[in-house]
Amino acid sequence: MTAPLKVCIVGSGNWGSAIARIIGSNVQNMQKFASTIKMWVFEETVNGRKLTEVINTDHENVKYLPGYKLPENVVAVPELQEAAKDADLLVFVVPHQFIGRLCDQMVDCVSQRAVGISLIKGIDEGPKGLKLISDIIREKMGIDVSVLMGANIANEVAAEKFCETTIGSKNMAHGLLFKELLQTPNFRITVVDDADTVELCGALKNIVAVGAGFCDGLRCGDNTKAAVIRLGLMEMIAFAKIFSKEGSVSSATFLESCGVADLITTCYGGRNRRVAEAFAKTGKSIEELEQEILNGQKLQGPQTSAEVHNILKQKGLVEKFPLFTSVYQICYEGKPVQEMISCLQSHPEHM
């Protein structure tokens, strides 16, 4: 009889806490997984108490997922090495800016048979161009990593409203293992083997959502927003085809939850759209608005647009991606937000 698999959740923000609710509840009914789930929490003080103490006593992440109880078998741990010690399954759900540093700290703690899954929506710009977050984890920790991406607004998942999601896995057995850990009647998972495309969708859709938010701020209406979503999807597909390492991108992947569904959800809900709308209305900087609106959460879209822009510049492909480029220029180069509309009017798709 093999020992039950130990699970560690690396991260405890809005999405990390929503996933902890699912995992904590699921493992109580399964022999395959250890019943205690360790969740690494970046320690901070909330109303004069340590956040880990609040979670472990009141079983609620009052800062990032207020109003939803966490199962009592989810234990908040402030030291990363202690949380990851001997873990067999690692669920990564932190802002993409921090992942490299965290992997360096964890590398010797986890079990020999460890595998991971990344719920992180972002990409990194390596010296040779594009680097996927799963590749950073894979290289630094020497473990196989699947990815989970989909139309999953965290508070709706926490409220157990029905939704779908996609796991992309190069090793299908690992993808199916994580499906077993994570699936519920209201959180339905499809496992596909086109993992890089699944992950790219999760990162790139945040750029499109910023564009959609600019249109909302300019009060352009739903027809314009639909155009942003469609043109954004075209650029996502074109980008994936150019940068796919295996050279094979399945168009069907874009019809999974990680593709068109996540894109639509993020362009109508989600923090990137919300901050971009405020940016267009107030003229304040992205950094100011992130602090004002997001209560400590991090924004992924603008930073991803900068990473994508640098990669496109290296390859001489900036002109082929006018929507991605406009979002970058409005966020970082002081281009007026009205230029979003000019970009749509003159998009190569319309020439």
Short mmCIF file of C-alpha atoms in Angstrom, two decimals, residues 63-64 95-98 210 271-272 274-279 282 284-304 332:
data_model
loop_
_atom_site.label_atom_id
_atom_site.label_comp_id
_atom_site.label_asym_id
_atom_site.label_seq_id
_atom_site.Cartn_x
_atom_site.Cartn_y
_atom_site.Cartn_z
CA LYS A 63 -8.05 39.53 3.37
CA TYR A 64 -8.23 37.75 0.00
CA PRO A 95 1.62 36.09 -8.89
CA HIS A 96 3.97 35.16 -11.73
CA GLN A 97 6.59 37.75 -10.71
CA PHE A 98 7.51 35.69 -7.61
CA VAL A 210 -6.98 45.33 -20.46
CA ARG A 271 -9.39 42.59 -12.17
CA ASN A 272 -7.51 43.48 -15.38
CA ARG A 274 -11.69 46.66 -13.88
CA VAL A 275 -8.39 48.48 -13.43
CA ALA A 276 -8.15 49.29 -17.16
CA GLU A 277 -11.63 50.83 -17.09
CA ALA A 278 -10.62 53.02 -14.13
CA PHE A 279 -7.40 53.97 -15.96
CA THR A 282 -9.47 58.66 -14.17
CA LYS A 284 -4.36 57.72 -12.80
CA SER A 285 -1.40 55.38 -13.29
CA ILE A 286 -1.80 51.59 -13.40
CA GLU A 287 0.32 51.32 -10.21
CA GLU A 288 -1.88 53.78 -8.29
CA LEU A 289 -5.06 52.00 -9.35
CA GLU A 290 -3.64 48.57 -8.48
CA GLN A 291 -3.11 49.82 -4.92
CA GLU A 292 -6.47 51.58 -4.70
CA ILE A 293 -8.70 48.90 -6.20
CA LEU A 294 -7.10 45.50 -5.62
CA ASN A 295 -6.45 45.31 -1.87
CA GLY A 296 -3.02 43.68 -2.25
CA GLN A 297 -3.82 41.52 -5.28
CA LYS A 298 -1.45 41.82 -8.24
CA LEU A 299 -2.36 42.80 -11.77
CA GLN A 300 -1.04 40.52 -14.53
CA GLY A 301 -2.23 42.09 -17.81
CA PRO A 302 -0.05 45.21 -18.17
CA GLN A 303 3.11 43.36 -17.13
CA THR A 304 2.35 40.52 -19.55
CA TYR A 332 3.64 52.24 -20.55
#
